PDB file of C-alpha atoms in Angstrom:
ATOM      1  CA  UNK A   1     -14.007 -16.090  29.748  1.00 50.00           C
ATOM      2  CA  UNK A   2     -15.708 -13.641  32.132  1.00 47.00           C
ATOM      3  CA  UNK A   3     -13.760 -10.779  30.516  1.00 50.00           C
ATOM      4  CA  UNK A   4     -14.890 -11.880  27.050  1.00 50.00           C
ATOM      5  CA  UNK A   5     -18.528 -11.995  28.186  1.00 73.00           C
ATOM      6  CA  UNK A   6     -18.157  -8.523  29.709  1.00 76.00           C
ATOM      7  CA  UNK A   7     -16.604  -7.237  26.466  1.00 81.00           C
ATOM      8  CA  UNK A   8     -19.468  -8.627  24.365  1.00 85.00           C
ATOM      9  CA  UNK A   9     -22.062  -7.111  26.691  1.00 86.00           C
ATOM     10  CA  UNK A  10     -20.321  -3.725  26.556  1.00 89.00           C
ATOM     11  CA  UNK A  11     -20.137  -3.859  22.751  1.00 90.00           C
ATOM     12  CA  UNK A  12     -23.845  -4.711  22.554  1.00 91.00           C
ATOM     13  CA  UNK A  13     -24.739  -1.778  24.816  1.00 91.00           C
ATOM     14  CA  UNK A  14     -22.738   0.596  22.628  1.00 92.00           C
ATOM     15  CA  UNK A  15     -24.389  -0.695  19.460  1.00 93.00           C
ATOM     16  CA  UNK A  16     -27.877  -0.377  20.928  1.00 93.00           C
ATOM     17  CA  UNK A  17     -27.047   3.118  22.146  1.00 92.00           C
ATOM     18  CA  UNK A  18     -25.924   4.108  18.634  1.00 92.00           C
ATOM     19  CA  UNK A  19     -29.247   2.998  17.156  1.00 92.00           C
ATOM     20  CA  UNK A  20     -31.167   4.505  20.068  1.00 91.00           C
ATOM     21  CA  UNK A  21     -29.642   7.939  19.375  1.00 89.00           C
ATOM     22  CA  UNK A  22     -29.609   7.863  15.575  1.00 88.00           C
ATOM     23  CA  UNK A  23     -32.435   5.502  14.631  1.00 87.00           C
ATOM     24  CA  UNK A  24     -34.912   5.483  17.523  1.00 88.00           C
ATOM     25  CA  UNK A  25     -37.561   3.861  15.321  1.00 88.00           C
ATOM     26  CA  UNK A  26     -35.506   0.625  15.473  1.00 89.00           C
ATOM     27  CA  UNK A  27     -34.662   0.428  19.172  1.00 87.00           C
ATOM     28  CA  UNK A  28     -38.114   0.239  20.682  1.00 87.00           C
ATOM     29  CA  UNK A  29     -39.703  -2.522  22.707  1.00 86.00           C
ATOM     30  CA  UNK A  30     -40.646  -5.126  21.717  1.00 92.00           C
ATOM     31  CA  UNK A  31     -37.701  -5.602  19.367  1.00 95.00           C
ATOM     32  CA  UNK A  32     -38.446  -7.356  16.065  1.00 95.00           C
ATOM     33  CA  UNK A  33     -35.956 -10.161  15.330  1.00 96.00           C
ATOM     34  CA  UNK A  34     -36.130 -11.503  11.770  1.00 97.00           C
ATOM     35  CA  UNK A  35     -34.589 -14.996  11.586  1.00 97.00           C
ATOM     36  CA  UNK A  36     -33.422 -16.670   8.381  1.00 95.00           C
ATOM     37  CA  UNK A  37     -33.055 -20.385   7.684  1.00 95.00           C
ATOM     38  CA  UNK A  38     -29.273 -20.506   8.046  1.00 95.00           C
ATOM     39  CA  UNK A  39     -29.476 -18.931  11.505  1.00 96.00           C
ATOM     40  CA  UNK A  40     -32.253 -21.251  12.674  1.00 96.00           C
ATOM     41  CA  UNK A  41     -30.381 -24.335  11.455  1.00 95.00           C
ATOM     42  CA  UNK A  42     -27.116 -23.191  13.070  1.00 94.00           C
ATOM     43  CA  UNK A  43     -28.868 -22.535  16.388  1.00 95.00           C
ATOM     44  CA  UNK A  44     -30.395 -26.041  16.361  1.00 94.00           C
ATOM     45  CA  UNK A  45     -27.077 -27.649  15.431  1.00 93.00           C
ATOM     46  CA  UNK A  46     -25.214 -25.798  18.236  1.00 93.00           C
ATOM     47  CA  UNK A  47     -28.102 -26.213  20.713  1.00 93.00           C
ATOM     48  CA  UNK A  48     -28.312 -22.479  21.377  1.00 94.00           C
ATOM     49  CA  UNK A  49     -31.170 -21.376  23.685  1.00 94.00           C
ATOM     50  CA  UNK A  50     -32.259 -18.452  21.535  1.00 95.00           C
ATOM     51  CA  UNK A  51     -34.751 -16.892  23.956  1.00 95.00           C
ATOM     52  CA  UNK A  52     -32.183 -16.764  26.749  1.00 94.00           C
ATOM     53  CA  UNK A  53     -29.320 -15.470  24.551  1.00 94.00           C
ATOM     54  CA  UNK A  54     -31.376 -12.750  22.870  1.00 95.00           C
ATOM     55  CA  UNK A  55     -32.772 -11.641  26.207  1.00 93.00           C
ATOM     56  CA  UNK A  56     -29.267 -11.127  27.624  1.00 92.00           C
ATOM     57  CA  UNK A  57     -27.932  -9.395  24.508  1.00 92.00           C
ATOM     58  CA  UNK A  58     -30.925  -7.024  24.359  1.00 92.00           C
ATOM     59  CA  UNK A  59     -30.591  -6.210  28.065  1.00 89.00           C
ATOM     60  CA  UNK A  60     -33.716  -8.174  29.027  1.00 91.00           C
ATOM     61  CA  UNK A  61     -36.006  -6.051  26.837  1.00 92.00           C
ATOM     62  CA  UNK A  62     -39.044  -7.642  25.212  1.00 94.00           C
ATOM     63  CA  UNK A  63     -38.644  -9.029  21.704  1.00 95.00           C
ATOM     64  CA  UNK A  64     -40.545 -11.047  19.107  1.00 96.00           C
ATOM     65  CA  UNK A  65     -39.168 -13.563  16.604  1.00 97.00           C
ATOM     66  CA  UNK A  66     -40.279 -13.276  12.981  1.00 97.00           C
ATOM     67  CA  UNK A  67     -39.791 -15.625  10.047  1.00 97.00           C
ATOM     68  CA  UNK A  68     -40.905 -15.302   6.435  1.00 96.00           C
ATOM     69  CA  UNK A  69     -43.082 -17.907   4.758  1.00 95.00           C
ATOM     70  CA  UNK A  70     -40.381 -18.321   2.088  1.00 95.00           C
ATOM     71  CA  UNK A  71     -37.864 -19.245   4.806  1.00 96.00           C
ATOM     72  CA  UNK A  72     -40.128 -22.016   6.077  1.00 96.00           C
ATOM     73  CA  UNK A  73     -40.628 -23.271   2.518  1.00 95.00           C
ATOM     74  CA  UNK A  74     -36.864 -23.227   1.954  1.00 95.00           C
ATOM     75  CA  UNK A  75     -36.211 -25.225   5.129  1.00 95.00           C
ATOM     76  CA  UNK A  76     -38.897 -27.739   4.149  1.00 94.00           C
ATOM     77  CA  UNK A  77     -37.431 -28.177   0.659  1.00 93.00           C
ATOM     78  CA  UNK A  78     -33.914 -28.616   2.022  1.00 92.00           C
ATOM     79  CA  UNK A  79     -35.153 -31.203   4.534  1.00 92.00           C
ATOM     80  CA  UNK A  80     -36.853 -33.194   1.740  1.00 91.00           C
ATOM     81  CA  UNK A  81     -33.687 -32.967  -0.340  1.00 90.00           C
ATOM     82  CA  UNK A  82     -31.629 -34.206   2.611  1.00 88.00           C
ATOM     83  CA  UNK A  83     -34.081 -37.091   3.102  1.00 86.00           C
ATOM     84  CA  UNK A  84     -33.697 -38.131  -0.543  1.00 87.00           C
ATOM     85  CA  UNK A  85     -29.896 -37.968  -0.236  1.00 83.00           C
ATOM     86  CA  UNK A  86     -30.016 -40.137   2.878  1.00 78.00           C
ATOM     87  CA  UNK A  87     -32.136 -42.756   1.089  1.00 79.00           C
ATOM     88  CA  UNK A  88     -30.174 -42.773  -2.157  1.00 76.00           C
ATOM     89  CA  UNK A  89     -26.733 -42.180  -0.694  1.00 65.00           C
ATOM     90  CA  UNK A  90     -26.000 -39.679  -3.522  1.00 57.00           C
ATOM     91  CA  UNK A  91     -25.194 -36.112  -2.589  1.00 54.00           C
ATOM     92  CA  UNK A  92     -26.885 -33.310  -4.529  1.00 51.00           C
ATOM     93  CA  UNK A  93     -25.506 -29.900  -5.401  1.00 52.00           C
ATOM     94  CA  UNK A  94     -23.932 -27.832  -2.658  1.00 51.00           C
ATOM     95  CA  UNK A  95     -26.254 -25.589  -0.629  1.00 54.00           C
ATOM     96  CA  UNK A  96     -26.735 -24.261   2.917  1.00 53.00           C
ATOM     97  CA  UNK A  97     -27.586 -27.745   4.164  1.00 52.00           C
ATOM     98  CA  UNK A  98     -24.130 -29.095   3.323  1.00 49.00           C
ATOM     99  CA  UNK A  99     -22.604 -27.056   6.184  1.00 54.00           C
ATOM    100  CA  UNK A 100     -24.779 -28.576   8.907  1.00 54.00           C
ATOM    101  CA  UNK A 101     -22.851 -31.789   9.461  1.00 51.00           C
ATOM    102  CA  UNK A 102     -24.497 -35.133  10.109  1.00 56.00           C
ATOM    103  CA  UNK A 103     -28.230 -35.656  10.589  1.00 84.00           C
ATOM    104  CA  UNK A 104     -29.005 -32.705   8.321  1.00 90.00           C
ATOM    105  CA  UNK A 105     -32.608 -33.721   7.778  1.00 89.00           C
ATOM    106  CA  UNK A 106     -33.430 -33.692  11.500  1.00 92.00           C
ATOM    107  CA  UNK A 107     -31.752 -30.304  12.003  1.00 93.00           C
ATOM    108  CA  UNK A 108     -33.664 -28.722   9.135  1.00 94.00           C
ATOM    109  CA  UNK A 109     -36.985 -30.116  10.290  1.00 94.00           C
ATOM    110  CA  UNK A 110     -36.387 -28.905  13.848  1.00 95.00           C
ATOM    111  CA  UNK A 111     -35.382 -25.466  12.539  1.00 95.00           C
ATOM    112  CA  UNK A 112     -38.589 -25.276  10.511  1.00 94.00           C
ATOM    113  CA  UNK A 113     -40.642 -26.415  13.497  1.00 95.00           C
ATOM    114  CA  UNK A 114     -39.064 -23.708  15.661  1.00 96.00           C
ATOM    115  CA  UNK A 115     -40.140 -21.153  13.058  1.00 94.00           C
ATOM    116  CA  UNK A 116     -43.686 -22.490  13.100  1.00 95.00           C
ATOM    117  CA  UNK A 117     -43.967 -22.682  16.901  1.00 95.00           C
ATOM    118  CA  UNK A 118     -41.941 -19.732  18.199  1.00 95.00           C
ATOM    119  CA  UNK A 119     -42.090 -17.078  15.452  1.00 95.00           C
ATOM    120  CA  UNK A 120     -44.596 -14.727  13.926  1.00 95.00           C
ATOM    121  CA  UNK A 121     -44.908 -15.729  10.254  1.00 96.00           C
ATOM    122  CA  UNK A 122     -44.699 -13.011   7.585  1.00 95.00           C
ATOM    123  CA  UNK A 123     -46.650 -14.036   4.516  1.00 94.00           C
ATOM    124  CA  UNK A 124     -45.302 -13.305   1.038  1.00 90.00           C
ATOM    125  CA  UNK A 125     -48.184 -10.892   0.313  1.00 91.00           C
ATOM    126  CA  UNK A 126     -47.069  -8.703   3.238  1.00 90.00           C
ATOM    127  CA  UNK A 127     -43.561  -8.210   1.839  1.00 90.00           C
ATOM    128  CA  UNK A 128     -43.022  -4.996  -0.191  1.00 86.00           C
ATOM    129  CA  UNK A 129     -41.655  -5.229  -3.729  1.00 76.00           C
ATOM    130  CA  UNK A 130     -39.213  -2.744  -5.200  1.00 62.00           C
ATOM    131  CA  UNK A 131     -38.732  -1.656  -8.807  1.00 43.00           C
ATOM    132  CA  UNK A 132     -35.574  -3.691  -9.280  1.00 42.00           C
ATOM    133  CA  UNK A 133     -37.189  -7.047  -8.504  1.00 41.00           C
ATOM    134  CA  UNK A 134     -40.874  -6.880  -9.394  1.00 42.00           C
ATOM    135  CA  UNK A 135     -42.363  -7.754 -12.777  1.00 41.00           C
ATOM    136  CA  UNK A 136     -42.500 -10.853 -14.933  1.00 43.00           C
ATOM    137  CA  UNK A 137     -40.744  -9.642 -18.107  1.00 45.00           C
ATOM    138  CA  UNK A 138     -37.295 -10.654 -19.262  1.00 48.00           C
ATOM    139  CA  UNK A 139     -35.776  -7.287 -18.341  1.00 44.00           C
ATOM    140  CA  UNK A 140     -37.061  -7.486 -14.758  1.00 41.00           C
ATOM    141  CA  UNK A 141     -35.704 -11.035 -14.428  1.00 46.00           C
ATOM    142  CA  UNK A 142     -32.291  -9.846 -15.580  1.00 44.00           C
ATOM    143  CA  UNK A 143     -32.390  -7.035 -13.026  1.00 44.00           C
ATOM    144  CA  UNK A 144     -33.335  -9.519 -10.317  1.00 46.00           C
ATOM    145  CA  UNK A 145     -30.507 -11.875 -11.234  1.00 50.00           C
ATOM    146  CA  UNK A 146     -28.032  -9.003 -11.246  1.00 53.00           C
ATOM    147  CA  UNK A 147     -29.150  -7.448  -7.954  1.00 56.00           C
ATOM    148  CA  UNK A 148     -29.613 -10.732  -6.058  1.00 67.00           C
ATOM    149  CA  UNK A 149     -27.172 -13.032  -7.799  1.00 70.00           C
ATOM    150  CA  UNK A 150     -26.407 -15.200  -4.744  1.00 72.00           C
ATOM    151  CA  UNK A 151     -29.780 -14.797  -3.023  1.00 87.00           C
ATOM    152  CA  UNK A 152     -32.459 -17.404  -2.491  1.00 89.00           C
ATOM    153  CA  UNK A 153     -36.107 -16.308  -2.510  1.00 91.00           C
ATOM    154  CA  UNK A 154     -36.035 -16.284   1.291  1.00 93.00           C
ATOM    155  CA  UNK A 155     -32.980 -13.999   1.341  1.00 93.00           C
ATOM    156  CA  UNK A 156     -34.618 -11.622  -1.149  1.00 93.00           C
ATOM    157  CA  UNK A 157     -37.690 -11.349   1.103  1.00 93.00           C
ATOM    158  CA  UNK A 158     -35.527 -10.641   4.156  1.00 94.00           C
ATOM    159  CA  UNK A 159     -33.540  -8.000   2.274  1.00 93.00           C
ATOM    160  CA  UNK A 160     -36.718  -6.259   1.134  1.00 92.00           C
ATOM    161  CA  UNK A 161     -38.264  -6.273   4.610  1.00 93.00           C
ATOM    162  CA  UNK A 162     -35.196  -4.867   6.340  1.00 92.00           C
ATOM    163  CA  UNK A 163     -34.420  -2.119   3.812  1.00 90.00           C
ATOM    164  CA  UNK A 164     -37.840  -0.496   3.360  1.00 88.00           C
ATOM    165  CA  UNK A 165     -37.497   3.258   2.901  1.00 84.00           C
ATOM    166  CA  UNK A 166     -33.734   2.969   2.597  1.00 84.00           C
ATOM    167  CA  UNK A 167     -33.279   2.973   6.389  1.00 84.00           C
ATOM    168  CA  UNK A 168     -35.148  -0.043   7.752  1.00 90.00           C
ATOM    169  CA  UNK A 169     -38.523   1.618   8.313  1.00 91.00           C
ATOM    170  CA  UNK A 170     -39.997  -1.702   9.508  1.00 93.00           C
ATOM    171  CA  UNK A 171     -37.445  -1.783  12.371  1.00 93.00           C
ATOM    172  CA  UNK A 172     -36.098  -5.335  11.974  1.00 95.00           C
ATOM    173  CA  UNK A 173     -33.005  -6.831  13.568  1.00 96.00           C
ATOM    174  CA  UNK A 174     -31.795  -9.524  11.158  1.00 97.00           C
ATOM    175  CA  UNK A 175     -30.225 -12.796  12.357  1.00 97.00           C
ATOM    176  CA  UNK A 176     -28.414 -14.681   9.593  1.00 96.00           C
ATOM    177  CA  UNK A 177     -25.382 -16.835   8.854  1.00 95.00           C
ATOM    178  CA  UNK A 178     -25.574 -16.102   5.102  1.00 93.00           C
ATOM    179  CA  UNK A 179     -22.457 -14.124   4.081  1.00 92.00           C
ATOM    180  CA  UNK A 180     -23.974 -12.778   0.844  1.00 92.00           C
ATOM    181  CA  UNK A 181     -27.078 -11.509   2.628  1.00 93.00           C
ATOM    182  CA  UNK A 182     -25.007 -10.037   5.465  1.00 94.00           C
ATOM    183  CA  UNK A 183     -22.761  -8.125   3.050  1.00 92.00           C
ATOM    184  CA  UNK A 184     -25.792  -6.728   1.211  1.00 92.00           C
ATOM    185  CA  UNK A 185     -27.424  -5.595   4.469  1.00 94.00           C
ATOM    186  CA  UNK A 186     -24.204  -3.981   5.706  1.00 93.00           C
ATOM    187  CA  UNK A 187     -24.300  -1.729   2.643  1.00 91.00           C
ATOM    188  CA  UNK A 188     -27.672  -0.336   3.801  1.00 91.00           C
ATOM    189  CA  UNK A 189     -28.033   2.029   6.769  1.00 91.00           C
ATOM    190  CA  UNK A 190     -29.594   1.051  10.075  1.00 92.00           C
ATOM    191  CA  UNK A 191     -29.922  -2.723   9.698  1.00 94.00           C
ATOM    192  CA  UNK A 192     -28.675  -4.345  12.962  1.00 95.00           C
ATOM    193  CA  UNK A 193     -27.226  -7.814  12.372  1.00 96.00           C
ATOM    194  CA  UNK A 194     -27.038 -10.841  14.658  1.00 96.00           C
ATOM    195  CA  UNK A 195     -24.898 -13.881  13.933  1.00 95.00           C
ATOM    196  CA  UNK A 196     -23.668 -16.967  15.725  1.00 94.00           C
ATOM    197  CA  UNK A 197     -19.989 -17.596  16.380  1.00 90.00           C
ATOM    198  CA  UNK A 198     -20.328 -21.294  17.098  1.00 81.00           C
ATOM    199  CA  UNK A 199     -22.641 -21.162  20.128  1.00 87.00           C
ATOM    200  CA  UNK A 200     -22.105 -17.463  20.931  1.00 92.00           C
ATOM    201  CA  UNK A 201     -24.695 -14.873  19.882  1.00 94.00           C
ATOM    202  CA  UNK A 202     -23.080 -11.686  18.555  1.00 94.00           C
ATOM    203  CA  UNK A 203     -24.619  -8.298  17.759  1.00 94.00           C
ATOM    204  CA  UNK A 204     -22.476  -6.643  15.100  1.00 94.00           C
ATOM    205  CA  UNK A 205     -21.275  -3.061  15.464  1.00 93.00           C
ATOM    206  CA  UNK A 206     -22.999  -0.461  13.243  1.00 92.00           C
ATOM    207  CA  UNK A 207     -21.867  -0.769   9.632  1.00 92.00           C
ATOM    208  CA  UNK A 208     -19.908   1.880   7.731  1.00 91.00           C
ATOM    209  CA  UNK A 209     -23.073   2.691   5.779  1.00 90.00           C
ATOM    210  CA  UNK A 210     -24.938   3.415   9.022  1.00 90.00           C
ATOM    211  CA  UNK A 211     -22.165   5.667  10.337  1.00 89.00           C
ATOM    212  CA  UNK A 212     -21.897   7.525   7.011  1.00 88.00           C
ATOM    213  CA  UNK A 213     -25.646   8.076   6.887  1.00 85.00           C
ATOM    214  CA  UNK A 214     -25.589   9.385  10.468  1.00 83.00           C
ATOM    215  CA  UNK A 215     -22.708  11.746   9.655  1.00 81.00           C
ATOM    216  CA  UNK A 216     -24.697  13.218   6.750  1.00 73.00           C
ATOM    217  CA  UNK A 217     -27.705  13.818   9.015  1.00 64.00           C
ATOM    218  CA  UNK A 218     -25.508  15.561  11.601  1.00 61.00           C
ATOM    219  CA  UNK A 219     -24.047  17.882   8.955  1.00 65.00           C
ATOM    220  CA  UNK A 220     -27.547  18.791   7.781  1.00 59.00           C
ATOM    221  CA  UNK A 221     -28.531  19.572  11.359  1.00 59.00           C
ATOM    222  CA  UNK A 222     -25.535  21.867  11.782  1.00 58.00           C
ATOM    223  CA  UNK A 223     -26.420  23.678   8.573  1.00 56.00           C
ATOM    224  CA  UNK A 224     -30.028  24.151   9.688  1.00 55.00           C
ATOM    225  CA  UNK A 225     -29.461  25.080  13.365  1.00 55.00           C
ATOM    226  CA  UNK A 226     -30.387  21.664  14.645  1.00 53.00           C
ATOM    227  CA  UNK A 227     -33.222  21.238  12.191  1.00 54.00           C
ATOM    228  CA  UNK A 228     -35.190  24.174  13.660  1.00 62.00           C
ATOM    229  CA  UNK A 229     -34.921  26.468  10.622  1.00 64.00           C
ATOM    230  CA  UNK A 230     -37.307  26.327   7.704  1.00 69.00           C
ATOM    231  CA  UNK A 231     -36.089  26.343   4.101  1.00 71.00           C
ATOM    232  CA  UNK A 232     -37.000  30.027   3.713  1.00 77.00           C
ATOM    233  CA  UNK A 233     -35.099  30.922   6.893  1.00 73.00           C
ATOM    234  CA  UNK A 234     -32.034  29.085   5.608  1.00 73.00           C
ATOM    235  CA  UNK A 235     -32.195  31.080   2.377  1.00 81.00           C
ATOM    236  CA  UNK A 236     -32.371  34.344   4.322  1.00 82.00           C
ATOM    237  CA  UNK A 237     -29.366  33.304   6.407  1.00 77.00           C
ATOM    238  CA  UNK A 238     -27.409  32.442   3.248  1.00 81.00           C
ATOM    239  CA  UNK A 239     -28.196  35.882   1.741  1.00 86.00           C
ATOM    240  CA  UNK A 240     -27.077  37.646   4.927  1.00 86.00           C
ATOM    241  CA  UNK A 241     -23.871  35.613   4.996  1.00 86.00           C
ATOM    242  CA  UNK A 242     -23.100  36.622   1.406  1.00 88.00           C
ATOM    243  CA  UNK A 243     -23.702  40.313   2.206  1.00 88.00           C
ATOM    244  CA  UNK A 244     -21.485  40.060   5.264  1.00 89.00           C
ATOM    245  CA  UNK A 245     -18.771  38.464   3.150  1.00 88.00           C
ATOM    246  CA  UNK A 246     -18.950  41.303   0.568  1.00 89.00           C
ATOM    247  CA  UNK A 247     -18.721  43.918   3.326  1.00 89.00           C
ATOM    248  CA  UNK A 248     -15.690  42.193   4.779  1.00 89.00           C
ATOM    249  CA  UNK A 249     -13.977  42.111   1.378  1.00 89.00           C
ATOM    250  CA  UNK A 250     -14.678  45.825   0.849  1.00 90.00           C
ATOM    251  CA  UNK A 251     -13.294  46.605   4.298  1.00 89.00           C
ATOM    252  CA  UNK A 252     -10.112  44.658   3.525  1.00 89.00           C
ATOM    253  CA  UNK A 253      -9.669  46.540   0.219  1.00 89.00           C
ATOM    254  CA  UNK A 254     -10.156  49.888   1.996  1.00 89.00           C
ATOM    255  CA  UNK A 255      -7.527  48.977   4.573  1.00 88.00           C
ATOM    256  CA  UNK A 256      -5.112  48.043   1.786  1.00 88.00           C
ATOM    257  CA  UNK A 257      -5.676  51.427   0.079  1.00 87.00           C
ATOM    258  CA  UNK A 258      -5.006  53.290   3.321  1.00 86.00           C
ATOM    259  CA  UNK A 259      -1.837  51.282   3.877  1.00 84.00           C
ATOM    260  CA  UNK A 260      -0.587  52.081   0.348  1.00 83.00           C
ATOM    261  CA  UNK A 261      -1.342  55.767   0.843  1.00 82.00           C
ATOM    262  CA  UNK A 262       0.636  55.852   4.094  1.00 80.00           C
ATOM    263  CA  UNK A 263       3.560  54.140   2.372  1.00 76.00           C
ATOM    264  CA  UNK A 264       3.432  56.634  -0.495  1.00 76.00           C
ATOM    265  CA  UNK A 265       3.477  59.640   1.831  1.00 74.00           C
ATOM    266  CA  UNK A 266       6.306  58.231   3.869  1.00 70.00           C
ATOM    267  CA  UNK A 267       8.556  56.621   1.255  1.00 67.00           C
ATOM    268  CA  UNK A 268       7.542  58.267  -2.023  1.00 62.00           C
ATOM    269  CA  UNK A 269       6.100  55.100  -3.425  1.00 52.00           C
ATOM    270  CA  UNK A 270       3.750  55.503  -6.411  1.00 51.00           C
ATOM    271  CA  UNK A 271       0.086  55.599  -5.537  1.00 47.00           C
ATOM    272  CA  UNK A 272      -2.752  55.925  -8.063  1.00 50.00           C
ATOM    273  CA  UNK A 273      -0.408  56.861 -10.932  1.00 50.00           C
ATOM    274  CA  UNK A 274       1.153  59.858  -9.110  1.00 51.00           C
ATOM    275  CA  UNK A 275       4.515  60.082  -7.443  1.00 49.00           C
ATOM    276  CA  UNK A 276       5.389  61.990  -4.339  1.00 51.00           C
ATOM    277  CA  UNK A 277       8.923  63.326  -3.922  1.00 54.00           C
ATOM    278  CA  UNK A 278      11.112  61.981  -1.225  1.00 55.00           C
ATOM    279  CA  UNK A 279      11.928  64.380   1.493  1.00 57.00           C
ATOM    280  CA  UNK A 280      15.623  65.249   1.196  1.00 62.00           C
ATOM    281  CA  UNK A 281      17.607  64.365   4.232  1.00 65.00           C
ATOM    282  CA  UNK A 282      19.610  67.141   5.900  1.00 70.00           C
ATOM    283  CA  UNK A 283      23.287  67.191   4.899  1.00 72.00           C
ATOM    284  CA  UNK A 284      26.167  68.601   6.861  1.00 71.00           C
ATOM    285  CA  UNK A 285      27.256  72.066   5.583  1.00 75.00           C
ATOM    286  CA  UNK A 286      30.850  71.482   6.623  1.00 78.00           C
ATOM    287  CA  UNK A 287      33.117  69.437   8.807  1.00 78.00           C
ATOM    288  CA  UNK A 288      32.598  69.457  12.512  1.00 79.00           C
ATOM    289  CA  UNK A 289      35.161  71.927  13.888  1.00 77.00           C
ATOM    290  CA  UNK A 290      35.459  70.037  17.131  1.00 78.00           C
ATOM    291  CA  UNK A 291      36.582  66.879  15.346  1.00 78.00           C
ATOM    292  CA  UNK A 292      39.196  68.600  13.221  1.00 79.00           C
ATOM    293  CA  UNK A 293      42.843  69.148  14.223  1.00 75.00           C
ATOM    294  CA  UNK A 294      43.961  72.708  14.604  1.00 75.00           C
ATOM    295  CA  UNK A 295      46.289  74.011  11.987  1.00 73.00           C
ATOM    296  CA  UNK A 296      49.888  74.448  13.025  1.00 72.00           C
ATOM    297  CA  UNK A 297      51.064  78.058  12.812  1.00 63.00           C
TER     298      UNK A 297
END
């Protein structure tokens, strides 16, 4: 158990170091932790002391909890629905509340109260809208349904907040148990994710999208001398490289010509349409008298 705790702590340090090096705008104190309804409900159900667990995972750095107004509304609506089910004894359609076990209503109300008491509330007017989801026409509704097919309004708000600028410009860590939301956020660079494995708080490793985005930035830095060259300087360097390449090709062709000329002079090989005669090798004028037998007289 001690080894597992040590392994989780080491993994968290590595993840934070990755973001510290590649996305320093995210890893700055106080950290901004954006909680969704599924995470709040799961933490209440498993009796997880969130302040203590987040403090340890973030290496005792300062942090602030945030929750959207739509998340609080969602928790309130689910609690009312659970209350009606308890009174009528008839279960409604399946939703996040169905995974919370017994006493669902109490869990949802406590989760909502935690959001009200312990979190900074982000109002709907403070959440940016993108082109794919804003508008009231039929076409915009179709786009919204296609882009956020499995998302509630609360999940849409969280996705928008944590993907501003394409690389999480608002610097949010997102804590969620929603698989659809998690998958969508993993496809965007630089969105750190927290989740609960029963009562254990886990900080996920950087996603493939984050690593790919970082790799592209590193390649650009190599091409621009660490980002110190201007666009005009890069163009000049490209022109000089092309000239150097042409000179090298001309030098190689010249060496090939010289090699062919040497071969032609030595072996009589054709060169430039002309032939040079082979030098005739010396032939013996007669037999070697010392190797011949003397005639018998």
